Coordinates of C-alpha atoms (C1' of nucleotides) in Angstrom, one line a residue:
Chain A
X1245 CA 22.2 6.5 22.6
X1246 CA 21.4 5.0 19.0
X1247 CA 23.4 1.7 20.1
X1248 CA 25.7 -0.4 18.0
X1249 CA 23.9 -1.6 14.7
X1250 CA 23.5 -5.5 15.2
X1251 CA 22.9 -8.1 13.1
X1252 CA 19.9 -10.2 13.6
X1253 CA 21.6 -13.2 15.2
X1254 CA 23.4 -10.5 17.9
X1255 CA 26.8 -9.7 16.1
X1256 CA 27.9 -6.3 16.2
X1257 CA 28.3 -5.1 12.6
X1258 CA 31.8 -3.7 11.8
X1259 CA 33.0 -1.6 8.7
X1260 CA 32.3 -3.9 6.1
X1261 CA 29.0 -5.1 7.3
X1262 CA 27.6 -1.6 7.8
X1263 CA 28.5 -0.8 4.2
X1264 CA 26.8 -3.9 2.8
X1265 CA 24.1 -3.1 5.0
X1266 CA 23.7 0.2 3.7
X1267 CA 24.3 -1.0 0.2
X1268 CA 21.2 -3.2 0.5
X1269 CA 19.3 -0.4 2.1
X1270 CA 20.2 1.8 -0.9
X1271 CA 19.1 -0.7 -3.5
X1272 CA 15.9 -1.4 -1.7
X1273 CA 15.4 2.2 -1.8
X1274 CA 15.7 2.3 -5.6
X1275 CA 13.8 -0.9 -6.0
X1276 CA 10.7 0.8 -4.1
X1277 CA 10.9 3.7 -6.6
X1278 CA 10.9 1.5 -9.4
X1279 CA 8.4 -1.1 -8.7
X1280 CA 5.2 -1.6 -6.6
X1281 CA 5.6 -2.3 -2.9
X1282 CA 4.1 -5.7 -3.4
X1283 CA 6.5 -6.8 -6.1
X1284 CA 9.5 -6.0 -4.6
X1285 CA 11.5 -9.2 -3.4
X1286 CA 14.5 -10.0 -1.2
X1287 CA 16.0 -11.7 -3.8
X1288 CA 16.0 -8.8 -6.4
X1289 CA 17.3 -6.5 -3.5
X1290 CA 20.4 -9.0 -3.0
X1291 CA 21.1 -9.4 -6.6
X1292 CA 21.1 -5.4 -7.3
X1293 CA 23.5 -5.0 -4.2
X1294 CA 25.8 -7.7 -5.6
X1295 CA 25.2 -10.3 -2.7
X1296 CA 23.2 -13.1 -1.6
X1297 CA 19.7 -13.1 0.2
X1298 CA 21.3 -14.9 3.0
X1299 CA 23.1 -11.6 3.9
X1300 CA 20.0 -9.6 3.6
X1301 CA 18.5 -11.7 6.3
X1302 CA 21.4 -11.3 8.2
X1303 CA 20.9 -7.6 8.6
X1304 CA 17.0 -7.6 8.2
X1305 CA 14.1 -9.7 9.7
X1306 CA 12.3 -9.1 6.3
X1307 CA 11.6 -6.2 3.8
X1308 CA 9.4 -4.2 6.1
X1309 CA 11.8 -4.2 8.9
X1310 CA 14.5 -2.8 6.4
X1311 CA 12.1 -0.5 5.1
X1312 CA 11.5 0.9 8.6
X1313 CA 15.2 1.4 8.7
X1314 CA 15.3 3.8 5.6
X1315 CA 12.4 5.9 7.0
X1316 CA 14.6 6.1 10.4
X1317 CA 17.3 7.5 8.6
X1318 CA 15.1 9.9 6.5
X1319 CA 13.6 10.7 9.7
X1320 CA 17.0 11.4 11.3
X1321 CA 19.1 13.4 8.5
X1322 CA 16.1 14.6 6.9
X1323 CA 15.5 17.6 9.4
X1324 CA 14.3 18.5 6.1
X1325 CA 11.0 19.7 7.2
X1326 CA 12.2 21.2 10.4
X1327 CA 13.9 24.7 9.0
X1328 CA 11.0 25.3 6.8
X1329 CA 8.9 26.6 9.5
X1330 CA 11.5 27.9 12.4
X1331 CA 10.2 30.8 14.4
X1332 CA 7.9 32.3 11.4
X1333 CA 5.3 34.9 11.9
X1334 CA 1.9 34.3 10.5
X1335 CA 0.7 37.7 10.4
X1336 CA 0.2 39.8 7.6
X1337 CA 2.2 39.5 4.5
X1338 CA 4.8 37.4 6.3
X1339 CA 1.8 35.0 7.0
X1340 CA 1.4 34.4 3.2
X1341 CA 5.0 34.2 2.8
X1342 CA 5.2 31.3 5.5
X1343 CA 2.4 29.3 4.3
X1344 CA 3.7 29.5 0.6
X1345 CA 7.2 28.4 1.8
X1346 CA 5.8 25.5 3.8
X1347 CA 3.8 24.0 1.0
X1348 CA 6.9 24.5 -1.1
X1349 CA 9.0 22.8 1.1
X1350 CA 6.7 20.1 1.9
X1351 CA 6.1 19.1 -1.7
X1352 CA 9.6 19.0 -2.3
X1353 CA 10.5 17.1 0.5
X1354 CA 7.6 14.5 -0.3
X1355 CA 8.8 14.6 -3.7
X1356 CA 12.3 13.4 -3.0
X1357 CA 11.3 10.6 -0.8
X1358 CA 7.8 9.8 -2.4
X1359 CA 8.7 5.8 -2.7
X1360 CA 9.3 5.1 1.2
X1361 CA 6.7 7.6 2.1
X1362 CA 4.1 5.7 0.5
X1363 CA 5.2 2.6 2.2
X1364 CA 5.1 4.4 5.3
X1365 CA 1.5 5.8 4.8
X1366 CA 0.3 2.3 3.7
X1367 CA 1.9 0.8 6.8
X1368 CA 0.3 3.3 8.9
X1369 CA -3.1 3.1 7.5
X1370 CA -3.0 -0.4 8.1
X1371 CA -2.4 0.1 11.7
X1372 CA 0.9 -1.0 12.1
X1373 CA 2.2 0.9 15.2
X1374 CA 6.0 1.0 14.2
X1375 CA 4.8 2.5 10.9
X1376 CA 2.5 5.4 12.4
X1377 CA 5.0 6.1 15.0
X1378 CA 8.0 6.8 12.4
X1379 CA 5.1 8.6 10.2
X1380 CA 4.7 10.8 13.2
X1381 CA 8.2 11.5 13.8
X1382 CA 8.5 12.7 10.3
X1383 CA 5.5 14.9 10.5
X1384 CA 6.0 16.1 14.1
X1385 CA 8.3 19.0 13.3
X1386 CA 6.0 20.5 11.1
X1387 CA 2.7 19.6 13.0
X1388 CA 4.0 20.6 16.2
X1389 CA 5.1 23.7 14.7
X1390 CA 1.9 24.7 13.5
X1391 CA -0.1 23.5 16.4
X1392 CA 2.1 26.1 18.6
X1393 CA 1.4 28.7 15.9
X1394 CA -2.5 28.2 16.3
X1395 CA -2.3 28.2 19.9
X1396 CA -0.3 31.3 20.0
X1397 CA -2.6 33.0 18.0
X1398 CA -5.4 31.9 20.2
X1399 CA -3.8 33.1 23.1
X1400 CA -3.5 36.7 21.3
X1401 CA -7.5 36.5 20.7
X1402 CA -7.0 36.2 17.0
X1403 CA -8.3 32.6 16.5
X1404 CA -11.5 31.3 17.6
X1405 CA -11.0 29.0 21.0
X1406 CA -13.1 26.5 19.7
X1407 CA -10.6 25.4 17.1
X1408 CA -8.6 22.6 18.3
X1409 CA -5.0 23.4 17.4
X1410 CA -3.6 20.0 17.1
X1411 CA -6.4 18.6 15.3
X1412 CA -6.4 21.7 12.7
X1413 CA -2.4 21.3 12.4
X1414 CA -2.6 17.6 11.7
X1415 CA -5.6 18.0 9.2
X1416 CA -3.6 20.4 7.1
X1417 CA -0.3 18.3 7.2
X1418 CA -2.5 15.0 6.3
X1419 CA -3.8 17.2 3.4
X1420 CA -0.2 18.3 2.1
X1421 CA 1.0 14.6 2.6
X1422 CA -1.8 13.3 0.6
X1423 CA -1.9 16.1 -2.3
X1424 CA 1.9 15.5 -2.4
X1425 CA 1.3 11.7 -3.2
X1426 CA -1.3 12.1 -5.6
X1427 CA 0.3 15.0 -7.6
X1428 CA 0.1 12.9 -10.7
X1429 CA -3.7 12.2 -10.1
X1430 CA -4.1 16.2 -10.1
X1431 CA -2.3 16.4 -13.5
X1432 CA -4.3 13.7 -15.0
X1433 CA -7.2 15.6 -13.7
X1434 CA -6.3 18.9 -15.4
X1435 CA -4.9 20.8 -12.4
X1436 CA -1.1 21.9 -13.0
X1437 CA 1.1 21.9 -10.0
X1438 CA 1.8 25.5 -10.4
X1439 CA -2.1 26.4 -9.9
X1440 CA -2.0 23.7 -6.8
X1441 CA 0.3 25.3 -4.8
X1442 CA -1.1 28.8 -4.3
X1443 CA -4.4 26.9 -3.4
X1444 CA -2.9 24.9 -1.0
X1445 CA -1.0 27.9 0.6
X1446 CA -4.4 29.6 0.7
X1447 CA -6.0 26.6 2.5
X1448 CA -3.1 26.5 4.9
X1449 CA -3.5 30.0 5.7
X1450 CA -7.2 30.0 6.3
X1451 CA -6.6 27.0 8.4
X1452 CA -4.1 28.7 11.0
X1453 CA -5.0 32.3 11.0
X1454 CA -8.9 31.9 10.2
X1455 CA -8.2 34.8 7.4
X1456 CA -7.7 35.5 3.8
X1457 CA -3.9 36.2 3.4
X1458 CA -2.9 39.7 2.4
X1459 CA -0.6 39.1 -0.3
Chain B
X529 CA -23.1 -1.8 -20.7
X530 CA -20.8 -3.8 -18.3
X531 CA -20.7 -6.4 -20.4
X532 CA -20.5 -10.1 -19.6
X533 CA -18.6 -11.7 -16.5
X534 CA -15.7 -13.6 -18.2
X535 CA -13.2 -15.8 -17.2
X536 CA -9.5 -15.5 -17.8
X537 CA -9.7 -17.8 -20.8
X538 CA -12.3 -16.2 -22.4
X539 CA -15.5 -18.3 -21.2
X540 CA -18.5 -16.4 -20.1
X541 CA -19.1 -17.4 -16.6
X542 CA -22.5 -18.9 -15.5
X543 CA -24.5 -18.5 -12.5
X544 CA -22.5 -20.9 -10.4
X545 CA -19.4 -19.2 -11.9
X546 CA -20.3 -15.7 -10.8
X547 CA -21.2 -16.9 -7.2
X548 CA -17.6 -18.5 -6.8
X549 CA -16.4 -15.7 -8.2
X550 CA -18.1 -13.1 -6.1
X551 CA -17.0 -15.1 -3.0
X552 CA -13.7 -14.9 -3.8
X553 CA -13.9 -11.1 -4.1
X554 CA -15.4 -11.2 -0.4
X555 CA -12.9 -13.3 0.9
X556 CA -10.4 -11.2 -0.5
X557 CA -12.0 -8.2 1.0
X558 CA -11.9 -9.8 4.3
X559 CA -8.5 -10.7 4.0
X560 CA -7.4 -7.4 3.1
X561 CA -9.0 -5.9 6.5
X562 CA -7.1 -8.4 8.3
X563 CA -3.9 -8.6 7.3
X564 CA -1.2 -6.4 5.4
X565 CA -1.8 -6.1 1.8
X566 CA 1.9 -7.4 1.2
X567 CA 0.9 -10.3 2.7
X568 CA -2.1 -11.5 1.4
X569 CA -1.6 -14.5 -0.7
X570 CA -3.8 -16.2 -3.1
X571 CA -3.9 -19.4 -1.8
X572 CA -5.4 -18.0 1.6
X573 CA -8.0 -16.5 -0.2
X574 CA -9.0 -19.4 -2.1
X575 CA -8.7 -21.4 1.3
X576 CA -11.1 -19.1 3.0
X577 CA -13.5 -19.4 0.1
X578 CA -13.4 -23.1 0.2
X579 CA -11.5 -23.6 -3.2
X580 CA -8.4 -23.8 -4.8
X581 CA -6.0 -21.2 -6.2
X582 CA -6.4 -22.5 -9.6
X583 CA -10.1 -21.4 -9.4
X584 CA -8.8 -18.0 -8.3
X585 CA -6.9 -17.8 -11.4
X586 CA -9.5 -18.6 -13.6
X587 CA -11.1 -15.3 -12.7
X588 CA -8.6 -13.3 -11.9
X589 CA -5.2 -12.2 -13.5
X590 CA -3.5 -11.8 -10.1
X591 CA -4.4 -10.3 -6.6
X592 CA -4.2 -6.4 -8.1
X593 CA -6.9 -7.5 -10.8
X594 CA -9.5 -8.7 -8.0
X595 CA -8.4 -5.7 -5.9
X596 CA -9.5 -3.4 -9.0
X597 CA -12.4 -5.6 -9.4
X598 CA -13.8 -4.6 -5.8
X599 CA -12.9 -1.1 -6.2
X600 CA -15.0 -0.6 -9.2
X601 CA -18.0 -2.5 -7.4
X602 CA -17.5 0.1 -4.8
X603 CA -17.4 2.9 -7.1
X604 CA -20.6 1.7 -8.9
X605 CA -23.2 0.6 -6.2
X606 CA -21.4 2.9 -3.7
X607 CA -22.8 6.0 -5.0
X608 CA -22.5 6.4 -1.3
X609 CA -20.9 9.7 -1.6
X610 CA -23.0 11.2 -4.2
X611 CA -25.9 11.9 -2.2
X612 CA -23.9 13.3 0.7
X613 CA -24.0 16.4 -1.5
X614 CA -26.9 16.7 -3.8
X615 CA -27.8 20.4 -4.4
X616 CA -26.8 22.3 -1.2
X617 CA -26.7 25.7 -0.4
X618 CA -23.4 26.9 1.1
X619 CA -24.6 30.3 2.4
X620 CA -25.1 31.1 5.7
X621 CA -26.2 28.4 8.3
X622 CA -26.7 26.0 5.5
X623 CA -23.3 26.3 4.6
X624 CA -22.1 25.0 8.1
X625 CA -24.7 22.1 8.1
X626 CA -23.6 21.3 4.5
X627 CA -19.8 20.9 5.5
X628 CA -20.5 19.1 8.5
X629 CA -22.4 16.6 6.7
X630 CA -20.0 16.3 3.9
X631 CA -17.3 15.4 6.5
X632 CA -19.5 12.9 8.4
X633 CA -20.4 11.2 5.4
X634 CA -17.1 11.2 3.8
X635 CA -15.5 9.6 7.2
X636 CA -18.3 7.2 7.4
X637 CA -18.0 6.1 3.9
X638 CA -14.1 5.7 4.1
X639 CA -14.6 3.7 7.5
X640 CA -17.0 1.2 5.8
X641 CA -14.3 0.6 2.9
X642 CA -11.0 1.4 4.6
X643 CA -8.9 -1.8 3.4
X644 CA -9.8 -1.4 -0.4
X645 CA -9.4 2.1 -0.2
X646 CA -6.0 2.3 1.1
X647 CA -4.9 -0.4 -1.6
X648 CA -6.2 1.9 -4.3
X649 CA -4.6 4.8 -2.7
X650 CA -1.2 3.1 -2.8
X651 CA -1.7 1.9 -6.4
X652 CA -2.5 5.5 -7.4
X653 CA 0.5 6.9 -5.4
X654 CA 2.4 4.3 -7.2
X655 CA 1.4 5.6 -10.7
X656 CA -0.6 2.6 -11.7
X657 CA -3.2 4.2 -14.2
X658 CA -5.9 1.7 -13.5
X659 CA -5.6 2.4 -9.8
X660 CA -5.8 6.4 -10.2
X661 CA -8.6 6.4 -12.6
X662 CA -10.7 4.4 -10.3
X663 CA -9.6 6.7 -7.4
X664 CA -10.9 9.4 -9.5
X665 CA -14.1 7.8 -10.3
X666 CA -14.8 7.1 -6.6
X667 CA -13.8 10.9 -5.4
X668 CA -15.4 12.4 -8.4
X669 CA -18.9 12.8 -7.3
X670 CA -17.7 15.1 -4.4
X671 CA -15.0 16.6 -6.1
X672 CA -17.0 17.8 -9.0
X673 CA -19.8 19.0 -6.9
X674 CA -17.3 21.1 -4.6
X675 CA -15.8 22.2 -7.7
X676 CA -19.3 23.5 -9.1
X677 CA -20.0 25.1 -5.8
X678 CA -16.9 27.0 -5.7
X679 CA -17.4 28.1 -9.4
X680 CA -20.7 29.2 -8.7
X681 CA -19.7 31.1 -5.6
X682 CA -17.2 32.7 -7.8
X683 CA -19.8 33.9 -10.6
X684 CA -21.9 35.2 -8.0
X685 CA -18.8 37.4 -6.9
X686 CA -18.5 35.6 -3.4
X687 CA -15.1 34.0 -3.7
X688 CA -11.9 35.5 -5.4
X689 CA -11.3 34.9 -9.1
X690 CA -7.9 33.5 -8.6
X691 CA -8.9 30.7 -6.6
X692 CA -8.8 27.4 -9.0
X693 CA -11.8 25.7 -8.0
X694 CA -10.5 22.1 -9.2
X695 CA -7.5 22.7 -7.3
X696 CA -9.3 23.7 -4.1
X697 CA -11.9 20.9 -4.2
X698 CA -9.3 18.3 -5.1
X699 CA -7.2 19.4 -2.1
X700 CA -10.1 19.3 0.4
X701 CA -11.2 15.9 -0.7
X702 CA -7.4 14.6 -0.5
X703 CA -7.6 15.9 3.0
X704 CA -10.6 14.1 3.9
X705 CA -9.3 10.9 2.3
X706 CA -6.0 11.2 4.1
X707 CA -7.4 11.9 7.5
X708 CA -9.9 9.4 7.4
X709 CA -7.0 6.7 6.4
X710 CA -5.0 7.8 9.7
X711 CA -7.4 8.5 11.9
X712 CA -5.9 5.9 14.3
X713 CA -2.7 8.0 14.0
X714 CA -4.6 10.9 15.4
X715 CA -6.1 9.3 18.2
X716 CA -2.7 8.1 19.3
X717 CA -1.6 11.6 18.8
X718 CA -4.2 12.9 21.2
X719 CA -7.0 13.9 18.9
X720 CA -10.4 12.4 19.4
X721 CA -12.8 11.9 16.6
X722 CA -15.3 14.2 18.0
X723 CA -12.7 17.0 18.1
X724 CA -11.5 16.4 14.6
X725 CA -15.0 16.4 12.7
X726 CA -15.7 20.1 13.4
X727 CA -12.3 21.2 12.5
X728 CA -12.4 19.5 9.4
X729 CA -15.8 21.1 8.5
X730 CA -14.5 24.3 9.5
X731 CA -11.5 23.7 7.0
X732 CA -14.0 22.7 4.1
X733 CA -15.9 25.8 4.8
X734 CA -13.0 28.3 4.8
X735 CA -11.8 26.4 1.3
X736 CA -15.2 26.4 -0.5
X737 CA -16.4 29.9 0.7
X738 CA -13.5 31.8 1.9
X739 CA -15.0 32.8 5.0
X740 CA -15.9 31.5 8.5
X741 CA -18.9 29.7 8.9
X742 CA -21.7 31.1 10.9
X743 CA -23.0 28.3 13.3
Chain C
dC978 C1' 51.2 -16.9 13.9
dG979 C1' 47.2 -18.7 16.1
dG980 C1' 42.6 -17.5 18.1
dT981 C1' 38.4 -15.0 17.7
dA982 C1' 34.6 -12.7 15.7
dA983 C1' 32.7 -10.5 11.7
dG984 C1' 31.1 -11.5 7.0
dC985 C1' 29.5 -14.1 3.6
dT986 C1' 26.9 -17.8 1.0
dG987 C1' 25.3 -22.6 -0.9
dA988 C1' 22.1 -25.4 -0.2
dC989 C1' 17.8 -27.0 1.4
dG990 C1' 12.8 -27.8 2.8
dG991 C1' 9.0 -25.3 2.4
dC992 C1' 5.4 -22.9 0.4
dA993 C1' 3.3 -19.8 -3.2
dT994 C1' 2.6 -19.2 -8.1
dG995 C1' 0.8 -19.9 -12.4
dA996 C1' -0.5 -23.1 -16.3
dC997 C1' -2.9 -27.0 -18.0
dA998 C1' -5.3 -31.2 -18.9
dG999 C1' -9.0 -33.7 -17.4
dG1000 C1' -13.0 -34.8 -14.2
dA1001 C1' -17.8 -33.5 -12.3
dC1002 C1' -21.7 -31.5 -13.0
dA1003 C1' -25.7 -29.2 -14.9
dA1004 C1' -28.8 -28.5 -18.7
dG1005 C1' -30.5 -29.1 -23.4
dT1006 C1' -31.6 -32.7 -27.3
dG1007 C1' -33.3 -36.9 -29.6
Chain D
dC615 C1' -32.6 -42.5 -21.0
dA616 C1' -28.1 -41.9 -23.2
dC617 C1' -25.7 -38.4 -25.2
dT618 C1' -23.8 -34.1 -26.3
dT619 C1' -22.3 -29.5 -24.8
dG620 C1' -20.5 -26.3 -22.4
dT621 C1' -19.4 -24.5 -17.8
dC622 C1' -16.9 -25.1 -13.5
dC623 C1' -13.6 -27.1 -10.6
dT624 C1' -9.3 -29.3 -8.8
dG625 C1' -4.9 -32.2 -8.9
dT626 C1' -0.8 -31.8 -10.3
dC627 C1' 3.6 -29.8 -11.8
dA628 C1' 7.7 -27.0 -13.2
dT629 C1' 9.5 -22.9 -11.4
dG630 C1' 10.9 -19.3 -8.4
dC631 C1' 11.3 -17.1 -3.7
dC632 C1' 11.3 -17.5 1.4
dG633 C1' 14.0 -18.1 5.5
dT634 C1' 17.4 -21.1 7.7
dC635 C1' 21.8 -23.3 8.6
dA636 C1' 26.2 -24.9 8.7
dG637 C1' 30.2 -23.9 7.4
dC638 C1' 33.8 -21.5 4.8
dT639 C1' 36.6 -16.8 4.2
dT640 C1' 38.1 -12.8 6.0
dA641 C1' 39.8 -9.4 9.1
dC642 C1' 41.6 -8.0 13.6
dC643 C1' 44.4 -8.5 17.5
dG644 C1' 47.8 -9.9 21.1

DNA sequence: CGGTAAGCTGACGGCATGACAGGACAAGTG
DNA sequence: CACTTGTCCTGTCATGCCGTCAGCTTACCG
């Protein structure tokens, strides 16, 4: 299904090739964490990986292409977000707990992968299809799960019918993502992480169930 | 207050100088709307402005510097967001209206300035102080106003005391900003703008007042 | 051991960067 | 009108990154 890993000029990559390819990706990842996206140069990545720029171009069309690759890996292995939500009840105290754990898991996931995520976010915001597809892929597990939850509650008559489940879920997820990327901004602003989380959880709970949580 | 406009090498810019400087900024703005941030080159901006790269470097240290300048202008002139909220009541039907108008105004503002805003967002997410200061400046009017509203409702006993007003306001604003940048993402996802807005307004209302709106 | 494909790199033309010195230009002065 | 002054712009240049190619080295296989 995944197909073989191929070089730009069509050869199939063998063991050694895949290793250098991966090393390049790792180094790129590191670079993205330590310097602004705009200043990440192919030559630096190559140097850091102990190889030459030409090698980089053998495996990736450009920096963007490599970033997409990293994001793809993250989306694949990083089920990360999936299990945060599996089959949870949103009624009563369990609901409050679900909201809290969702927030926790989400922020943690974002913190771990912030460098790539903000590049993906930029690409998506710029309207690049490849980027917003992968962004969706990453957020899908959470968004879909939340959407289903809302629909479910609507069927049971616990949530107003005029709520658009997908829009609500998407908005909440967007909020979490945005807050996660700008945590530093919040703290200079005088809001500590510890204070932030319960408020986010509260908003999530309000959004999903329409009611204040019972704690 | 603003001080004189100065060139990089310290001279004060006269009438003609300010004009070309502004032209460069305008062209940069356009460029940012039409091509990815990473690919915006000084030479292109200069060409578009009918001048040379050397001229660009006379007025700005680099592309980042110029972007900050544009953002600063936007923050200054673009009170834009301020009047969306002036002295509004959040009780009863008025509250629902306030929420709707806030969402409307916010999305509109973002749509108008999306190109610069997403670059500012990136800079802020990357931890650049200059960028997140200006981001705060832009969002401050709304955030502060919302914060005050929440505090006010808390004083009147209408909102739980354990809500952190600033965290709540900040989170809601972050949500609006994020959704605004990714509207295209939402639409490929099957959620139309018209459906999005009321849901955002609902969330804002829930967050601020803790209650469902009376429509 | 020879053939084949994978893997890597030196080298190169092309282009962007960023600095400088000097020319063009407007405005004020005697 | 010539002269001065200070602003404004650009030609040019050294430097460095980009992206490609030909060609060399290495690994694998019969």
